[in-house]
Short mmCIF file of C-alpha atoms and ligand atoms in Angstrom, two decimals:
data_model
loop_
_atom_site.label_atom_id
_atom_site.label_comp_id
_atom_site.label_asym_id
_atom_site.label_seq_id
_atom_site.Cartn_x
_atom_site.Cartn_y
_atom_site.Cartn_z
CA MET W 1 94.23 97.22 89.52
CA LEU W 2 97.30 96.12 91.07
CA ARG W 3 96.34 93.01 93.15
CA THR W 4 93.37 91.16 94.49
CA GLN W 5 93.21 89.04 97.76
CA LYS W 6 90.46 86.82 98.81
CA LEU W 7 88.36 87.85 101.62
CA GLY W 8 85.78 85.62 103.36
CA GLU W 9 83.48 83.55 101.35
CA ALA W 10 82.74 85.64 98.13
CA ASP W 11 84.52 88.92 98.54
CA ARG W 12 87.86 90.40 97.61
CA ILE W 13 90.14 93.19 98.68
CA ILE W 14 91.35 94.89 95.73
CA THR W 15 94.52 97.07 95.61
CA LEU W 16 94.51 99.99 93.02
CA LEU W 17 96.62 102.70 91.82
CA THR W 18 94.30 105.63 91.06
CA ARG W 19 94.73 108.83 89.05
CA GLY W 20 93.72 111.18 91.92
CA ASN W 21 94.13 109.31 94.98
CA GLY W 22 97.28 107.32 94.73
CA ARG W 23 97.08 103.81 96.22
CA VAL W 24 93.70 102.62 97.53
CA ARG W 25 92.48 99.53 98.88
CA ALA W 26 88.84 98.69 98.70
CA VAL W 27 86.37 95.61 99.35
CA ALA W 28 84.56 94.14 96.31
CA LYS W 29 81.54 92.29 97.59
CA GLY W 30 80.37 89.16 96.05
CA VAL W 31 82.77 89.23 93.10
CA ARG W 32 83.69 85.66 93.54
CA ARG W 33 80.01 84.50 92.75
CA THR W 34 79.47 83.63 89.18
CA THR W 35 76.43 85.91 89.30
CA SER W 36 78.50 89.11 90.23
CA ARG W 37 78.09 92.06 88.00
CA PHE W 38 81.67 93.16 87.91
CA GLY W 39 83.83 90.37 89.24
CA SER W 40 85.50 89.88 85.93
CA ARG W 41 86.46 93.51 85.73
CA LEU W 42 88.35 93.64 88.63
CA GLU W 43 91.43 91.74 87.76
CA PRO W 44 94.99 92.81 87.81
CA PHE W 45 96.30 94.98 84.88
CA THR W 46 92.84 96.04 84.02
CA HIS W 47 92.34 99.90 83.79
CA VAL W 48 88.81 100.36 85.29
CA ASP W 49 86.35 103.37 86.18
CA LEU W 50 85.21 102.68 89.72
CA GLN W 51 82.71 104.20 92.00
CA LEU W 52 83.56 103.70 95.66
CA ALA W 53 81.61 104.25 98.90
CA GLU W 54 82.97 104.88 102.16
CA GLY W 55 82.95 101.61 104.44
CA ARG W 56 83.67 100.95 108.15
CA SER W 57 87.37 100.31 107.57
CA LEU W 58 87.92 100.19 103.83
CA ASP W 59 85.91 101.65 100.92
CA VAL W 60 83.45 99.47 99.25
CA VAL W 61 83.28 99.06 95.28
CA THR W 62 79.89 99.87 94.03
CA GLN W 63 80.31 100.16 90.32
CA ALA W 64 83.18 99.25 87.84
CA GLU W 65 83.59 99.83 84.22
CA THR W 66 86.44 98.46 82.20
CA LEU W 67 88.24 101.17 80.43
CA THR W 68 91.16 99.15 78.96
CA PRO W 69 91.42 95.30 79.54
CA TYR W 70 95.24 95.22 79.30
CA ALA W 71 94.90 91.85 81.11
CA SER W 72 93.80 90.00 78.08
CA LYS W 73 96.85 91.00 75.94
CA ILE W 74 99.44 90.72 78.77
CA GLY W 75 97.94 87.60 80.35
CA SER W 76 98.07 85.54 77.18
CA ASP W 77 101.96 85.80 77.09
CA TYR W 78 104.18 84.39 79.81
CA GLU W 79 107.10 86.84 79.18
CA ARG W 80 104.67 89.75 79.14
CA TYR W 81 102.72 88.50 82.34
CA THR W 82 105.81 88.01 84.41
CA ALA W 83 107.29 91.31 83.45
CA GLY W 84 103.91 92.97 83.92
CA THR W 85 103.70 91.47 87.34
CA VAL W 86 106.96 93.04 88.45
CA MET W 87 105.71 96.40 87.19
CA LEU W 88 102.46 96.27 89.37
CA GLU W 89 104.37 95.01 92.41
CA THR W 90 106.93 97.79 91.98
CA ALA W 91 104.17 100.46 91.66
CA GLU W 92 102.58 99.05 94.91
CA ARG W 93 105.97 99.04 96.74
CA LEU W 94 106.98 102.53 95.34
CA VAL W 95 103.77 104.20 96.28
CA THR W 96 104.26 103.80 100.00
CA GLU W 97 101.44 105.91 101.46
CA GLU W 98 97.76 104.97 100.91
CA LYS W 99 95.66 107.76 99.40
CA GLU W 100 98.52 110.03 98.83
CA PRO W 101 98.25 111.34 95.23
CA ALA W 102 100.64 109.76 93.01
CA LEU W 103 99.62 111.02 89.49
CA GLN W 104 102.95 110.59 87.85
CA GLN W 105 103.52 106.95 89.02
CA PHE W 106 99.65 106.39 87.64
CA LEU W 107 100.60 107.84 84.25
CA LEU W 108 103.90 105.92 84.14
CA LEU W 109 102.19 102.70 85.00
CA ILE W 110 99.27 103.31 82.31
CA GLY W 111 101.95 104.05 79.52
CA ALA W 112 103.99 100.92 80.47
CA LEU W 113 100.92 98.70 80.55
CA ARG W 114 100.03 99.99 77.01
CA ALA W 115 103.41 99.32 75.77
CA MET W 116 103.57 95.97 77.36
CA SER W 117 100.38 94.85 75.56
CA SER W 118 101.76 95.99 72.20
CA ALA W 119 103.18 93.25 70.27
CA GLY W 120 106.04 95.22 68.66
CA ARG W 121 107.57 96.10 72.12
CA SER W 122 110.06 93.83 73.88
CA PRO W 123 108.67 93.14 77.39
CA SER W 124 112.01 93.37 79.06
CA GLN W 125 112.93 96.67 77.49
CA VAL W 126 109.46 98.01 78.55
CA LEU W 127 109.98 96.70 82.30
CA ASP W 128 113.41 98.00 82.53
CA SER W 129 112.27 101.58 81.19
CA PHE W 130 109.34 101.35 83.74
CA LEU W 131 111.75 100.41 86.60
CA LEU W 132 114.17 103.26 86.16
CA ARG W 133 111.60 105.78 85.63
CA SER W 134 109.50 104.76 88.43
CA LEU W 135 112.32 104.58 90.72
CA SER W 136 113.21 108.13 89.60
CA VAL W 137 109.86 109.42 90.27
CA ALA W 138 109.85 107.77 93.81
CA GLY W 139 113.18 109.77 94.57
CA TYR W 140 115.85 107.16 93.58
CA ALA W 141 116.94 108.61 90.23
CA PRO W 142 120.28 106.94 88.86
CA SER W 143 122.81 108.70 87.40
CA PHE W 144 124.23 107.13 84.11
CA ASP W 145 126.32 110.13 82.96
CA ASP W 146 127.82 112.35 85.73
CA CYS W 147 129.55 110.66 88.61
CA ALA W 148 126.62 109.73 91.23
CA ARG W 149 128.87 110.91 93.94
CA CYS W 150 131.08 113.95 93.07
CA GLY W 151 129.08 115.04 89.80
CA ALA W 152 132.30 115.03 87.57
CA PRO W 153 130.87 114.83 83.78
CA GLY W 154 130.93 111.31 82.36
CA PRO W 155 130.63 108.86 80.87
CA HIS W 156 132.30 106.85 83.69
CA ARG W 157 133.24 103.03 83.78
CA ALA W 158 132.14 101.97 87.26
CA PHE W 159 128.49 101.16 88.35
CA SER W 160 127.21 100.92 91.84
CA PRO W 161 123.62 100.40 92.74
CA ALA W 162 124.42 101.55 96.21
CA ALA W 163 126.13 104.96 95.28
CA GLY W 164 123.15 105.62 92.85
CA GLY W 165 124.64 104.94 89.57
CA MET W 166 127.96 105.55 87.71
CA LEU W 167 131.14 106.48 89.60
CA CYS W 168 134.29 108.19 88.34
CA GLY W 169 137.92 106.67 88.84
CA GLY W 170 138.29 108.74 92.10
CA CYS W 171 134.86 107.75 93.64
CA ARG W 172 134.83 104.13 92.44
CA MET W 173 133.69 101.58 95.23
CA PRO W 174 134.92 98.09 95.74
CA GLY W 175 132.43 95.71 94.15
CA SER W 176 131.32 98.18 91.43
CA ALA W 177 130.44 96.64 88.15
CA SER W 178 132.19 97.69 85.00
CA PRO W 179 129.55 97.56 82.18
CA ALA W 180 130.38 98.05 78.51
CA PRO W 181 130.01 101.90 77.40
CA GLU W 182 127.05 100.84 75.16
CA THR W 183 125.13 99.28 78.12
CA VAL W 184 125.67 102.64 80.01
CA ALA W 185 124.23 104.45 77.13
CA LEU W 186 121.43 101.94 76.86
CA LEU W 187 120.55 102.44 80.61
CA GLY W 188 120.44 106.19 79.89
CA ALA W 189 118.19 105.69 76.90
CA LEU W 190 115.92 103.32 78.90
CA LEU W 191 115.71 106.18 81.81
CA ALA W 192 115.09 108.90 79.10
CA GLY W 193 112.38 106.71 77.19
CA ASP W 194 114.42 107.18 74.12
CA ARG W 195 112.81 104.31 72.13
CA ALA W 196 114.91 104.78 69.01
CA LEU W 197 118.20 104.24 70.95
CA VAL W 198 116.55 101.29 72.97
CA GLU W 199 115.71 99.48 69.86
CA ALA W 200 118.90 99.88 68.19
CA SER W 201 120.70 98.21 71.11
CA GLY W 202 122.12 94.61 70.84
CA PRO W 203 121.19 91.46 73.07
CA ARG W 204 124.48 91.45 74.92
CA HIS W 205 124.04 95.04 76.12
CA ARG W 206 120.37 94.45 76.77
CA LYS W 207 121.11 91.52 79.00
CA GLU W 208 123.84 93.31 80.89
CA ALA W 209 121.42 96.37 81.31
CA ASN W 210 118.78 94.01 82.58
CA GLY W 211 121.04 92.63 85.31
CA LEU W 212 122.30 96.06 86.40
CA VAL W 213 118.58 97.42 86.59
CA ALA W 214 117.59 94.53 88.85
CA ALA W 215 120.49 95.04 91.00
CA TYR W 216 119.53 98.79 91.27
CA LEU W 217 115.79 97.96 91.97
CA ALA W 218 116.72 95.32 94.44
CA TRP W 219 118.99 97.57 96.32
CA HIS W 220 116.48 100.47 96.60
CA LEU W 221 113.65 98.14 97.56
CA GLU W 222 115.86 96.56 100.17
CA ARG W 223 114.87 93.12 99.31
CA GLY W 224 114.29 91.68 95.82
CA LEU W 225 110.75 91.65 94.56
CA LYS W 226 109.21 88.14 94.77
CA SER W 227 108.17 88.33 91.04
CA LEU W 228 111.36 89.42 89.61
CA SER W 229 112.84 85.95 90.04
CA HIS W 230 110.29 84.70 87.45
CA VAL W 231 111.37 86.96 84.68
CA GLU W 232 113.57 85.35 82.28
CA ARG W 233 116.72 87.29 81.65
ZN1 ZN J 301 133.14 111.04 91.35
#
């Protein structure tokens, strides 16, 4: 479940990322009534097994079973909730076509929701790793090693969201950032999902990586995500 919107007196339109059919919108009838059989199951962050029937314009939910209620763990912690909201909004934005299969995005999101609801994981590290990997699946893979322009082998010193990552001395653009080498290594680890390296990183480099990931995401989504401004960095 990515998002829900009110519809009429008692219904909701729900937006889902599905295993087989990508992003789907459907109508859930009567779910805002207290007597609804499955109203509480159709909340953001919840992994549900749904039965849909074809409707006139949108599909209609006929059955809903909760598989994993990530909402209960994520929703009870402000930092996890805000970071998780950015993940849902990013997934919705990056899966651009409705009903176009997006299995990799689905699996990434489920993995990230599981990590986000586990107490031992840092919410901002889970978020940054998800954002870089989700952007990569969508075709915006950053380069944190070789030069994003000419391919010269790294490590390099300049970072430019517009150029797609790190730039060598010859390709460096005005306005590029110059992150610490440890931050560049951390970004590579976040992208690769290398937890040992990520967890060994220090707060200063995490904070710098947070800022660069946010800049990279904002550039590729053309405008900043609404929810990103609520994440404490
Ligand atoms: Zn270059």
